[in-house]
């Protein structure tokens, strides 16, 4: 069985500041992928960033980057220069085989 | 743009009713998924389908069934709705191998069972 844990139910950040959302996981697979999805209020869930476990280099998408620590089974999301539109529920997810396992979610508030 | 639509945003049903939740995707995706989302629990996979008429149980299939007669449509069926099935239901689809491909989500159906 694989598990994903997000230990921060809620986080807040000031506009233009940087925030890091934490995620830890557990899997017995050696080949897997990790994702961060964003669910804005009353809007559809969208992919933020994806990391292949076999790649050592951390994925980056504009203001979003990850800190992937394979040995520690940690996969945190850093949002730089936070914007009001970043306010959302963020989910960490793990796949191996055909199953996508989500964490509990972190509600991010961005303060103007 | 990939579009995944769900038949209702809000639904209220009574205990014991048979409930159908419909999902349609317009990008010829092979794989379709049904999740339920509950506060503090994240998303949990109910069923998924990797081809027409093919289905596989997810982590919480009890009390649910699914149907995929056409590639673009994936239905979730609650045979006899119960109050513990009150939840947000999300449909998703992906083109390629589910293990690494991005999933595209619908807007969700908030189901209340009274």
mmCIF file with all atom_site columns, C-alpha atoms in Angstrom:
data_model
loop_
_atom_site.group_PDB
_atom_site.id
_atom_site.type_symbol
_atom_site.label_atom_id
_atom_site.label_alt_id
_atom_site.label_comp_id
_atom_site.label_asym_id
_atom_site.label_entity_id
_atom_site.label_seq_id
_atom_site.pdbx_PDB_ins_code
_atom_site.Cartn_x
_atom_site.Cartn_y
_atom_site.Cartn_z
_atom_site.occupancy
_atom_site.B_iso_or_equiv
_atom_site.pdbx_formal_charge
_atom_site.auth_seq_id
_atom_site.auth_comp_id
_atom_site.auth_asym_id
_atom_site.auth_atom_id
_atom_site.pdbx_PDB_model_num
ATOM 1   C CA . UNK A 1 1   ? 0.000   0.000  0.000   1.00 0.00 ? 1   UNK A CA 1
ATOM 2   C CA . UNK A 1 2   ? 1.157   3.529  -0.656  1.00 0.00 ? 2   UNK A CA 1
ATOM 3   C CA . UNK A 1 3   ? 0.423   6.543  1.491   1.00 0.00 ? 3   UNK A CA 1
ATOM 4   C CA . UNK A 1 4   ? 0.699   10.297 1.120   1.00 0.00 ? 4   UNK A CA 1
ATOM 5   C CA . UNK A 1 5   ? 0.677   12.645 4.106   1.00 0.00 ? 5   UNK A CA 1
ATOM 6   C CA . UNK A 1 6   ? 0.286   16.410 4.152   1.00 0.00 ? 6   UNK A CA 1
ATOM 7   C CA . UNK A 1 7   ? 0.824   17.531 7.723   1.00 0.00 ? 7   UNK A CA 1
ATOM 8   C CA . UNK A 1 8   ? -0.272  21.157 7.206   1.00 0.00 ? 8   UNK A CA 1
ATOM 9   C CA . UNK A 1 9   ? -4.073  21.404 6.871   1.00 0.00 ? 9   UNK A CA 1
ATOM 10  C CA . UNK A 1 10  ? -3.818  25.192 6.467   1.00 0.00 ? 10  UNK A CA 1
ATOM 11  C CA . UNK A 1 11  ? -1.095  27.638 5.499   1.00 0.00 ? 11  UNK A CA 1
ATOM 12  C CA . UNK A 1 12  ? -1.061  31.350 4.856   1.00 0.00 ? 12  UNK A CA 1
ATOM 13  C CA . UNK A 1 13  ? 1.364   33.651 3.069   1.00 0.00 ? 13  UNK A CA 1
ATOM 14  C CA . UNK A 1 14  ? 1.631   37.338 2.310   1.00 0.00 ? 14  UNK A CA 1
ATOM 15  C CA . UNK A 1 15  ? 1.340   38.359 -1.293  1.00 0.00 ? 15  UNK A CA 1
ATOM 16  C CA . UNK A 1 16  ? 4.789   38.403 -3.008  1.00 0.00 ? 16  UNK A CA 1
ATOM 17  C CA . UNK A 1 17  ? 6.320   36.187 -0.293  1.00 0.00 ? 17  UNK A CA 1
ATOM 18  C CA . UNK A 1 18  ? 7.433   32.557 -0.582  1.00 0.00 ? 18  UNK A CA 1
ATOM 19  C CA . UNK A 1 19  ? 5.671   29.592 0.973   1.00 0.00 ? 19  UNK A CA 1
ATOM 20  C CA . UNK A 1 20  ? 6.532   25.906 1.163   1.00 0.00 ? 20  UNK A CA 1
ATOM 21  C CA . UNK A 1 21  ? 3.942   23.156 1.411   1.00 0.00 ? 21  UNK A CA 1
ATOM 22  C CA . UNK A 1 22  ? 5.073   19.830 2.848   1.00 0.00 ? 22  UNK A CA 1
ATOM 23  C CA . UNK A 1 23  ? 4.352   16.315 1.667   1.00 0.00 ? 23  UNK A CA 1
ATOM 24  C CA . UNK A 1 24  ? 5.747   12.957 2.715   1.00 0.00 ? 24  UNK A CA 1
ATOM 25  C CA . UNK A 1 25  ? 4.948   9.635  1.145   1.00 0.00 ? 25  UNK A CA 1
ATOM 26  C CA . UNK A 1 26  ? 5.579   5.956  1.427   1.00 0.00 ? 26  UNK A CA 1
ATOM 27  C CA . UNK A 1 27  ? 5.738   3.370  -1.334  1.00 0.00 ? 27  UNK A CA 1
ATOM 28  C CA . UNK A 1 28  ? 7.535   0.097  -1.906  1.00 0.00 ? 28  UNK A CA 1
ATOM 29  C CA . UNK A 1 29  ? 7.818   0.812  -5.620  1.00 0.00 ? 29  UNK A CA 1
ATOM 30  C CA . UNK A 1 30  ? 11.064  2.022  -7.160  1.00 0.00 ? 30  UNK A CA 1
ATOM 31  C CA . UNK A 1 31  ? 9.367   3.574  -10.183 1.00 0.00 ? 31  UNK A CA 1
ATOM 32  C CA . UNK A 1 32  ? 6.771   6.210  -9.384  1.00 0.00 ? 32  UNK A CA 1
ATOM 33  C CA . UNK A 1 33  ? 5.670   9.754  -10.071 1.00 0.00 ? 33  UNK A CA 1
ATOM 34  C CA . UNK A 1 34  ? 4.748   12.581 -7.742  1.00 0.00 ? 34  UNK A CA 1
ATOM 35  C CA . UNK A 1 35  ? 2.344   15.407 -8.447  1.00 0.00 ? 35  UNK A CA 1
ATOM 36  C CA . UNK A 1 36  ? 1.019   18.604 -6.956  1.00 0.00 ? 36  UNK A CA 1
ATOM 37  C CA . UNK A 1 37  ? -2.533  19.497 -7.924  1.00 0.00 ? 37  UNK A CA 1
ATOM 38  C CA . UNK A 1 38  ? -4.307  22.766 -7.189  1.00 0.00 ? 38  UNK A CA 1
ATOM 39  C CA . UNK A 1 39  ? -8.047  23.133 -6.531  1.00 0.00 ? 39  UNK A CA 1
ATOM 40  C CA . UNK A 1 40  ? -9.130  26.803 -6.544  1.00 0.00 ? 40  UNK A CA 1
ATOM 41  C CA . UNK A 1 41  ? -12.397 27.687 -4.794  1.00 0.00 ? 41  UNK A CA 1
ATOM 42  C CA . UNK A 1 42  ? -15.360 26.426 -6.868  1.00 0.00 ? 42  UNK A CA 1
ATOM 43  C CA . UNK A 1 43  ? -13.073 25.626 -9.766  1.00 0.00 ? 43  UNK A CA 1
ATOM 44  C CA . UNK A 1 44  ? -11.657 22.494 -11.299 1.00 0.00 ? 44  UNK A CA 1
ATOM 45  C CA . UNK A 1 45  ? -8.537  20.760 -10.050 1.00 0.00 ? 45  UNK A CA 1
ATOM 46  C CA . UNK A 1 46  ? -5.493  21.367 -12.220 1.00 0.00 ? 46  UNK A CA 1
ATOM 47  C CA . UNK A 1 47  ? -1.968  19.991 -12.339 1.00 0.00 ? 47  UNK A CA 1
ATOM 48  C CA . UNK A 1 48  ? 0.702   22.290 -10.924 1.00 0.00 ? 48  UNK A CA 1
ATOM 49  C CA . UNK A 1 49  ? 3.858   20.246 -11.285 1.00 0.00 ? 49  UNK A CA 1
ATOM 50  C CA . UNK A 1 50  ? 5.055   16.664 -11.790 1.00 0.00 ? 50  UNK A CA 1
ATOM 51  C CA . UNK A 1 51  ? 8.254   14.863 -10.719 1.00 0.00 ? 51  UNK A CA 1
ATOM 52  C CA . UNK A 1 52  ? 9.574   11.545 -11.960 1.00 0.00 ? 52  UNK A CA 1
ATOM 53  C CA . UNK A 1 53  ? 11.167  9.555  -9.139  1.00 0.00 ? 53  UNK A CA 1
ATOM 54  C CA . UNK A 1 54  ? 14.109  8.474  -11.277 1.00 0.00 ? 54  UNK A CA 1
ATOM 55  C CA . UNK A 1 55  ? 15.100  12.076 -11.967 1.00 0.00 ? 55  UNK A CA 1
ATOM 56  C CA . UNK A 1 56  ? 17.343  13.689 -9.396  1.00 0.00 ? 56  UNK A CA 1
ATOM 57  C CA . UNK A 1 57  ? 16.757  17.187 -10.704 1.00 0.00 ? 57  UNK A CA 1
ATOM 58  C CA . UNK A 1 58  ? 13.891  19.011 -9.018  1.00 0.00 ? 58  UNK A CA 1
ATOM 59  C CA . UNK A 1 59  ? 11.017  19.988 -11.304 1.00 0.00 ? 59  UNK A CA 1
ATOM 60  C CA . UNK A 1 60  ? 10.256  23.683 -11.845 1.00 0.00 ? 60  UNK A CA 1
ATOM 61  C CA . UNK A 1 61  ? 7.288   25.427 -13.474 1.00 0.00 ? 61  UNK A CA 1
ATOM 62  C CA . UNK A 1 62  ? 7.609   29.214 -13.403 1.00 0.00 ? 62  UNK A CA 1
ATOM 63  C CA . UNK A 1 63  ? 7.038   30.287 -9.776  1.00 0.00 ? 63  UNK A CA 1
ATOM 64  C CA . UNK A 1 64  ? 6.454   26.702 -8.617  1.00 0.00 ? 64  UNK A CA 1
ATOM 65  C CA . UNK A 1 65  ? 9.283   24.347 -7.745  1.00 0.00 ? 65  UNK A CA 1
ATOM 66  C CA . UNK A 1 66  ? 9.674   21.174 -5.745  1.00 0.00 ? 66  UNK A CA 1
ATOM 67  C CA . UNK A 1 67  ? 12.221  19.875 -3.285  1.00 0.00 ? 67  UNK A CA 1
ATOM 68  C CA . UNK A 1 68  ? 12.304  16.146 -3.929  1.00 0.00 ? 68  UNK A CA 1
ATOM 69  C CA . UNK A 1 69  ? 14.210  14.160 -1.308  1.00 0.00 ? 69  UNK A CA 1
ATOM 70  C CA . UNK A 1 70  ? 13.903  10.541 -2.424  1.00 0.00 ? 70  UNK A CA 1
ATOM 71  C CA . UNK A 1 71  ? 15.693  8.937  0.506   1.00 0.00 ? 71  UNK A CA 1
ATOM 72  C CA . UNK A 1 72  ? 13.583  10.873 2.982   1.00 0.00 ? 72  UNK A CA 1
ATOM 73  C CA . UNK A 1 73  ? 10.431  10.306 0.874   1.00 0.00 ? 73  UNK A CA 1
ATOM 74  C CA . UNK A 1 74  ? 9.671   13.977 0.957   1.00 0.00 ? 74  UNK A CA 1
ATOM 75  C CA . UNK A 1 75  ? 8.197   16.119 -1.834  1.00 0.00 ? 75  UNK A CA 1
ATOM 76  C CA . UNK A 1 76  ? 7.570   19.739 -0.872  1.00 0.00 ? 76  UNK A CA 1
ATOM 77  C CA . UNK A 1 77  ? 6.169   22.496 -3.091  1.00 0.00 ? 77  UNK A CA 1
ATOM 78  C CA . UNK A 1 78  ? 7.649   25.988 -3.036  1.00 0.00 ? 78  UNK A CA 1
ATOM 79  C CA . UNK A 1 79  ? 5.612   28.885 -4.366  1.00 0.00 ? 79  UNK A CA 1
ATOM 80  C CA . UNK A 1 80  ? 7.658   32.019 -4.976  1.00 0.00 ? 80  UNK A CA 1
ATOM 81  C CA . UNK A 1 81  ? 6.273   35.528 -5.333  1.00 0.00 ? 81  UNK A CA 1
ATOM 82  C CA . UNK A 1 82  ? 2.844   34.373 -4.138  1.00 0.00 ? 82  UNK A CA 1
ATOM 83  C CA . UNK A 1 83  ? -0.150  35.869 -5.889  1.00 0.00 ? 83  UNK A CA 1
ATOM 84  C CA . UNK A 1 84  ? -3.788  36.171 -4.832  1.00 0.00 ? 84  UNK A CA 1
ATOM 85  C CA . UNK A 1 85  ? -4.674  33.642 -7.523  1.00 0.00 ? 85  UNK A CA 1
ATOM 86  C CA . UNK A 1 86  ? -2.538  31.030 -5.778  1.00 0.00 ? 86  UNK A CA 1
ATOM 87  C CA . UNK A 1 87  ? -5.124  30.743 -3.019  1.00 0.00 ? 87  UNK A CA 1
ATOM 88  C CA . UNK A 1 88  ? -6.467  27.205 -3.264  1.00 0.00 ? 88  UNK A CA 1
ATOM 89  C CA . UNK A 1 89  ? -6.442  23.723 -1.818  1.00 0.00 ? 89  UNK A CA 1
ATOM 90  C CA . UNK A 1 90  ? -3.224  21.953 -2.803  1.00 0.00 ? 90  UNK A CA 1
ATOM 91  C CA . UNK A 1 91  ? -2.997  18.182 -3.032  1.00 0.00 ? 91  UNK A CA 1
ATOM 92  C CA . UNK A 1 92  ? 0.141   16.089 -3.177  1.00 0.00 ? 92  UNK A CA 1
ATOM 93  C CA . UNK A 1 93  ? -0.299  12.805 -5.070  1.00 0.00 ? 93  UNK A CA 1
ATOM 94  C CA . UNK A 1 94  ? 1.707   9.689  -5.823  1.00 0.00 ? 94  UNK A CA 1
ATOM 95  C CA . UNK A 1 95  ? 1.290   7.107  -8.553  1.00 0.00 ? 95  UNK A CA 1
ATOM 96  C CA . UNK A 1 96  ? 2.791   3.768  -9.085  1.00 0.00 ? 96  UNK A CA 1
ATOM 97  C CA . UNK A 1 97  ? 1.172   1.338  -11.442 1.00 0.00 ? 97  UNK A CA 1
ATOM 98  C CA . UNK A 1 98  ? -2.263  2.668  -12.233 1.00 0.00 ? 98  UNK A CA 1
ATOM 99  C CA . UNK A 1 99  ? -3.174  4.080  -8.817  1.00 0.00 ? 99  UNK A CA 1
ATOM 100 C CA . UNK A 1 100 ? -3.066  7.729  -7.893  1.00 0.00 ? 100 UNK A CA 1
ATOM 101 C CA . UNK A 1 101 ? -3.029  8.283  -4.123  1.00 0.00 ? 101 UNK A CA 1
ATOM 102 C CA . UNK A 1 102 ? -3.753  11.765 -2.791  1.00 0.00 ? 102 UNK A CA 1
ATOM 103 C CA . UNK A 1 103 ? -2.802  13.433 0.440   1.00 0.00 ? 103 UNK A CA 1
ATOM 104 C CA . UNK A 1 104 ? -5.307  15.165 2.706   1.00 0.00 ? 104 UNK A CA 1
ATOM 105 C CA . UNK A 1 105 ? -4.733  18.577 1.175   1.00 0.00 ? 105 UNK A CA 1
ATOM 106 C CA . UNK A 1 106 ? -3.357  21.934 2.378   1.00 0.00 ? 106 UNK A CA 1
ATOM 107 C CA . UNK A 1 107 ? -5.588  25.003 2.224   1.00 0.00 ? 107 UNK A CA 1
ATOM 108 C CA . UNK A 1 108 ? -3.422  27.977 1.201   1.00 0.00 ? 108 UNK A CA 1
ATOM 109 C CA . UNK A 1 109 ? -4.554  31.513 1.957   1.00 0.00 ? 109 UNK A CA 1
ATOM 110 C CA . UNK A 1 110 ? -2.789  34.454 0.318   1.00 0.00 ? 110 UNK A CA 1
ATOM 111 C CA . UNK A 1 111 ? -3.079  37.724 2.253   1.00 0.00 ? 111 UNK A CA 1
ATOM 112 C CA . UNK A 1 112 ? -2.904  41.024 0.341   1.00 0.00 ? 112 UNK A CA 1
ATOM 113 C CA . UNK B 2 1   ? -8.454  22.342 -24.136 1.00 0.00 ? 1   UNK B CA 1
ATOM 114 C CA . UNK B 2 2   ? -9.545  19.145 -22.515 1.00 0.00 ? 2   UNK B CA 1
ATOM 115 C CA . UNK B 2 3   ? -13.018 19.378 -21.129 1.00 0.00 ? 3   UNK B CA 1
ATOM 116 C CA . UNK B 2 4   ? -14.433 17.073 -18.502 1.00 0.00 ? 4   UNK B CA 1
ATOM 117 C CA . UNK B 2 5   ? -18.035 17.767 -17.614 1.00 0.00 ? 5   UNK B CA 1
ATOM 118 C CA . UNK B 2 6   ? -20.259 16.327 -14.928 1.00 0.00 ? 6   UNK B CA 1
ATOM 119 C CA . UNK B 2 7   ? -24.028 16.202 -15.208 1.00 0.00 ? 7   UNK B CA 1
ATOM 120 C CA . UNK B 2 8   ? -24.829 18.123 -12.015 1.00 0.00 ? 8   UNK B CA 1
ATOM 121 C CA . UNK B 2 9   ? -22.987 20.510 -9.703  1.00 0.00 ? 9   UNK B CA 1
ATOM 122 C CA . UNK B 2 10  ? -25.384 19.869 -6.820  1.00 0.00 ? 10  UNK B CA 1
ATOM 123 C CA . UNK B 2 11  ? -27.668 16.905 -6.171  1.00 0.00 ? 11  UNK B CA 1
ATOM 124 C CA . UNK B 2 12  ? -29.960 16.065 -3.266  1.00 0.00 ? 12  UNK B CA 1
ATOM 125 C CA . UNK B 2 13  ? -31.305 12.545 -2.958  1.00 0.00 ? 13  UNK B CA 1
ATOM 126 C CA . UNK B 2 14  ? -33.120 10.462 -0.360  1.00 0.00 ? 14  UNK B CA 1
ATOM 127 C CA . UNK B 2 15  ? -31.804 7.375  1.388   1.00 0.00 ? 15  UNK B CA 1
ATOM 128 C CA . UNK B 2 16  ? -32.422 4.267  -0.678  1.00 0.00 ? 16  UNK B CA 1
ATOM 129 C CA . UNK B 2 17  ? -32.692 6.047  -4.017  1.00 0.00 ? 17  UNK B CA 1
ATOM 130 C CA . UNK B 2 18  ? -30.661 4.899  -7.016  1.00 0.00 ? 18  UNK B CA 1
ATOM 131 C CA . UNK B 2 19  ? -28.353 7.706  -8.078  1.00 0.00 ? 19  UNK B CA 1
ATOM 132 C CA . UNK B 2 20  ? -26.559 8.198  -11.383 1.00 0.00 ? 20  UNK B CA 1
ATOM 133 C CA . UNK B 2 21  ? -23.621 10.576 -11.735 1.00 0.00 ? 21  UNK B CA 1
ATOM 134 C CA . UNK B 2 22  ? -22.534 11.171 -15.306 1.00 0.00 ? 22  UNK B CA 1
ATOM 135 C CA . UNK B 2 23  ? -19.152 12.266 -16.616 1.00 0.00 ? 23  UNK B CA 1
ATOM 136 C CA . UNK B 2 24  ? -18.209 13.118 -20.189 1.00 0.00 ? 24  UNK B CA 1
ATOM 137 C CA . UNK B 2 25  ? -14.790 13.973 -21.630 1.00 0.00 ? 25  UNK B CA 1
ATOM 138 C CA . UNK B 2 26  ? -14.221 15.365 -25.093 1.00 0.00 ? 26  UNK B CA 1
ATOM 139 C CA . UNK B 2 27  ? -10.572 14.490 -25.772 1.00 0.00 ? 27  UNK B CA 1
ATOM 140 C CA . UNK B 2 28  ? -10.725 10.801 -26.646 1.00 0.00 ? 28  UNK B CA 1
ATOM 141 C CA . UNK B 2 29  ? -9.003  9.837  -23.401 1.00 0.00 ? 29  UNK B CA 1
ATOM 142 C CA . UNK B 2 30  ? -8.514  6.157  -22.691 1.00 0.00 ? 30  UNK B CA 1
ATOM 143 C CA . UNK B 2 31  ? -8.722  6.334  -18.921 1.00 0.00 ? 31  UNK B CA 1
ATOM 144 C CA . UNK B 2 32  ? -11.477 7.678  -16.714 1.00 0.00 ? 32  UNK B CA 1
ATOM 145 C CA . UNK B 2 33  ? -11.742 7.833  -12.944 1.00 0.00 ? 33  UNK B CA 1
ATOM 146 C CA . UNK B 2 34  ? -14.243 8.483  -10.172 1.00 0.00 ? 34  UNK B CA 1
ATOM 147 C CA . UNK B 2 35  ? -13.094 9.903  -6.836  1.00 0.00 ? 35  UNK B CA 1
ATOM 148 C CA . UNK B 2 36  ? -14.834 11.115 -3.747  1.00 0.00 ? 36  UNK B CA 1
ATOM 149 C CA . UNK B 2 37  ? -13.447 14.092 -1.862  1.00 0.00 ? 37  UNK B CA 1
ATOM 150 C CA . UNK B 2 38  ? -14.037 14.498 1.867   1.00 0.00 ? 38  UNK B CA 1
ATOM 151 C CA . UNK B 2 39  ? -12.503 17.091 4.217   1.00 0.00 ? 39  UNK B CA 1
ATOM 152 C CA . UNK B 2 40  ? -9.370  15.794 5.893   1.00 0.00 ? 40  UNK B CA 1
ATOM 153 C CA . UNK B 2 41  ? -9.296  12.689 3.711   1.00 0.00 ? 41  UNK B CA 1
ATOM 154 C CA . UNK B 2 42  ? -8.278  14.126 0.356   1.00 0.00 ? 42  UNK B CA 1
ATOM 155 C CA . UNK B 2 43  ? -9.436  12.283 -2.739  1.00 0.00 ? 43  UNK B CA 1
ATOM 156 C CA . UNK B 2 44  ? -10.074 8.576  -2.694  1.00 0.00 ? 44  UNK B CA 1
ATOM 157 C CA . UNK B 2 45  ? -10.404 6.461  -5.821  1.00 0.00 ? 45  UNK B CA 1
ATOM 158 C CA . UNK B 2 46  ? -13.720 4.643  -6.200  1.00 0.00 ? 46  UNK B CA 1
ATOM 159 C CA . UNK B 2 47  ? -13.391 3.052  -9.643  1.00 0.00 ? 47  UNK B CA 1
ATOM 160 C CA . UNK B 2 48  ? -11.478 3.596  -12.821 1.00 0.00 ? 48  UNK B CA 1
ATOM 161 C CA . UNK B 2 49  ? -11.795 2.439  -16.411 1.00 0.00 ? 49  UNK B CA 1
ATOM 162 C CA . UNK B 2 50  ? -8.991  2.020  -18.902 1.00 0.00 ? 50  UNK B CA 1
ATOM 163 C CA . UNK B 2 51  ? -11.148 1.127  -21.896 1.00 0.00 ? 51  UNK B CA 1
ATOM 164 C CA . UNK B 2 52  ? -14.766 0.834  -22.935 1.00 0.00 ? 52  UNK B CA 1
ATOM 165 C CA . UNK B 2 53  ? -16.565 -1.777 -20.842 1.00 0.00 ? 53  UNK B CA 1
ATOM 166 C CA . UNK B 2 54  ? -13.407 -2.279 -18.759 1.00 0.00 ? 54  UNK B CA 1
ATOM 167 C CA . UNK B 2 55  ? -13.361 -1.266 -15.121 1.00 0.00 ? 55  UNK B CA 1
ATOM 168 C CA . UNK B 2 56  ? -11.272 -1.801 -12.052 1.00 0.00 ? 56  UNK B CA 1
ATOM 169 C CA . UNK B 2 57  ? -12.035 -1.238 -8.382  1.00 0.00 ? 57  UNK B CA 1
ATOM 170 C CA . UNK B 2 58  ? -10.299 1.538  -6.575  1.00 0.00 ? 58  UNK B CA 1
ATOM 171 C CA . UNK B 2 59  ? -9.753  1.901  -2.857  1.00 0.00 ? 59  UNK B CA 1
ATOM 172 C CA . UNK B 2 60  ? -13.386 2.375  -1.779  1.00 0.00 ? 60  UNK B CA 1
ATOM 173 C CA . UNK B 2 61  ? -15.719 0.629  -4.263  1.00 0.00 ? 61  UNK B CA 1
ATOM 174 C CA . UNK B 2 62  ? -18.263 -0.627 -1.734  1.00 0.00 ? 62  UNK B CA 1
ATOM 175 C CA . UNK B 2 63  ? -21.750 0.720  -2.402  1.00 0.00 ? 63  UNK B CA 1
ATOM 176 C CA . UNK B 2 64  ? -20.840 1.933  -5.897  1.00 0.00 ? 64  UNK B CA 1
ATOM 177 C CA . UNK B 2 65  ? -20.825 0.553  -9.416  1.00 0.00 ? 65  UNK B CA 1
ATOM 178 C CA . UNK B 2 66  ? -19.791 2.058  -12.740 1.00 0.00 ? 66  UNK B CA 1
ATOM 179 C CA . UNK B 2 67  ? -20.636 1.842  -16.400 1.00 0.00 ? 67  UNK B CA 1
ATOM 180 C CA . UNK B 2 68  ? -18.629 2.753  -19.469 1.00 0.00 ? 68  UNK B CA 1
ATOM 181 C CA . UNK B 2 69  ? -20.533 1.916  -22.630 1.00 0.00 ? 69  UNK B CA 1
ATOM 182 C CA . UNK B 2 70  ? -18.895 4.642  -24.720 1.00 0.00 ? 70  UNK B CA 1
ATOM 183 C CA . UNK B 2 71  ? -15.344 5.924  -24.577 1.00 0.00 ? 71  UNK B CA 1
ATOM 184 C CA . UNK B 2 72  ? -16.298 9.471  -23.688 1.00 0.00 ? 72  UNK B CA 1
ATOM 185 C CA . UNK B 2 73  ? -18.780 8.671  -20.921 1.00 0.00 ? 73  UNK B CA 1
ATOM 186 C CA . UNK B 2 74  ? -18.241 7.159  -17.483 1.00 0.00 ? 74  UNK B CA 1
ATOM 187 C CA . UNK B 2 75  ? -21.111 6.801  -15.061 1.00 0.00 ? 75  UNK B CA 1
ATOM 188 C CA . UNK B 2 76  ? -21.027 6.271  -11.317 1.00 0.00 ? 76  UNK B CA 1
ATOM 189 C CA . UNK B 2 77  ? -24.028 4.499  -9.825  1.00 0.00 ? 77  UNK B CA 1
ATOM 190 C CA . UNK B 2 78  ? -25.103 4.447  -6.202  1.00 0.00 ? 78  UNK B CA 1
ATOM 191 C CA . UNK B 2 79  ? -27.445 1.454  -6.113  1.00 0.00 ? 79  UNK B CA 1
ATOM 192 C CA . UNK B 2 80  ? -29.091 2.455  -2.844  1.00 0.00 ? 80  UNK B CA 1
ATOM 193 C CA . UNK B 2 81  ? -27.889 5.818  -1.584  1.00 0.00 ? 81  UNK B CA 1
ATOM 194 C CA . UNK B 2 82  ? -26.991 6.129  2.072   1.00 0.00 ? 82  UNK B CA 1
ATOM 195 C CA . UNK B 2 83  ? -26.205 9.181  4.197   1.00 0.00 ? 83  UNK B CA 1
ATOM 196 C CA . UNK B 2 84  ? -22.523 8.210  4.436   1.00 0.00 ? 84  UNK B CA 1
ATOM 197 C CA . UNK B 2 85  ? -22.283 8.689  0.676   1.00 0.00 ? 85  UNK B CA 1
ATOM 198 C CA . UNK B 2 86  ? -22.870 12.417 1.093   1.00 0.00 ? 86  UNK B CA 1
ATOM 199 C CA . UNK B 2 87  ? -19.717 13.840 -0.460  1.00 0.00 ? 87  UNK B CA 1
ATOM 200 C CA . UNK B 2 88  ? -18.112 15.693 -3.357  1.00 0.00 ? 88  UNK B CA 1
ATOM 201 C CA . UNK B 2 89  ? -17.624 13.391 -6.353  1.00 0.00 ? 89  UNK B CA 1
ATOM 202 C CA . UNK B 2 90  ? -14.938 14.187 -8.899  1.00 0.00 ? 90  UNK B CA 1
ATOM 203 C CA . UNK B 2 91  ? -14.520 12.618 -12.301 1.00 0.00 ? 91  UNK B CA 1
ATOM 204 C CA . UNK B 2 92  ? -11.180 12.683 -14.125 1.00 0.00 ? 92  UNK B CA 1
ATOM 205 C CA . UNK B 2 93  ? -9.674  11.431 -17.361 1.00 0.00 ? 93  UNK B CA 1
ATOM 206 C CA . UNK B 2 94  ? -6.214  10.852 -18.791 1.00 0.00 ? 94  UNK B CA 1
ATOM 207 C CA . UNK B 2 95  ? -4.925  9.931  -22.207 1.00 0.00 ? 95  UNK B CA 1
ATOM 208 C CA . UNK B 2 96  ? -1.900  7.883  -21.432 1.00 0.00 ? 96  UNK B CA 1
ATOM 209 C CA . UNK B 2 97  ? -0.743  5.476  -18.770 1.00 0.00 ? 97  UNK B CA 1
ATOM 210 C CA . UNK B 2 98  ? -2.360  6.591  -15.492 1.00 0.00 ? 98  UNK B CA 1
ATOM 211 C CA . UNK B 2 99  ? 0.864   6.103  -13.576 1.00 0.00 ? 99  UNK B CA 1
ATOM 212 C CA . UNK B 2 100 ? 2.510   9.180  -15.044 1.00 0.00 ? 100 UNK B CA 1
ATOM 213 C CA . UNK B 2 101 ? 0.027   11.057 -17.161 1.00 0.00 ? 101 UNK B CA 1
ATOM 214 C CA . UNK B 2 102 ? -1.745  14.187 -15.969 1.00 0.00 ? 102 UNK B CA 1
ATOM 215 C CA . UNK B 2 103 ? -5.353  13.706 -14.976 1.00 0.00 ? 103 UNK B CA 1
ATOM 216 C CA . UNK B 2 104 ? -7.960  16.263 -16.063 1.00 0.00 ? 104 UNK B CA 1
ATOM 217 C CA . UNK B 2 105 ? -10.754 16.809 -13.601 1.00 0.00 ? 105 UNK B CA 1
ATOM 218 C CA . UNK B 2 106 ? -14.392 17.768 -13.884 1.00 0.00 ? 106 UNK B CA 1
ATOM 219 C CA . UNK B 2 107 ? -15.969 20.482 -11.709 1.00 0.00 ? 107 UNK B CA 1
ATOM 220 C CA . UNK B 2 108 ? -17.377 17.970 -9.228  1.00 0.00 ? 108 UNK B CA 1
ATOM 221 C CA . UNK B 2 109 ? -20.850 16.997 -8.072  1.00 0.00 ? 109 UNK B CA 1
ATOM 222 C CA . UNK B 2 110 ? -21.769 17.754 -4.491  1.00 0.00 ? 110 UNK B CA 1
ATOM 223 C CA . UNK B 2 111 ? -24.167 15.007 -3.474  1.00 0.00 ? 111 UNK B CA 1
ATOM 224 C CA . UNK B 2 112 ? -26.286 15.229 -0.349  1.00 0.00 ? 112 UNK B CA 1
ATOM 225 C CA . UNK B 2 113 ? -28.192 12.132 0.771   1.00 0.00 ? 113 UNK B CA 1
ATOM 226 C CA . UNK B 2 114 ? -30.971 12.862 3.246   1.00 0.00 ? 114 UNK B CA 1
#
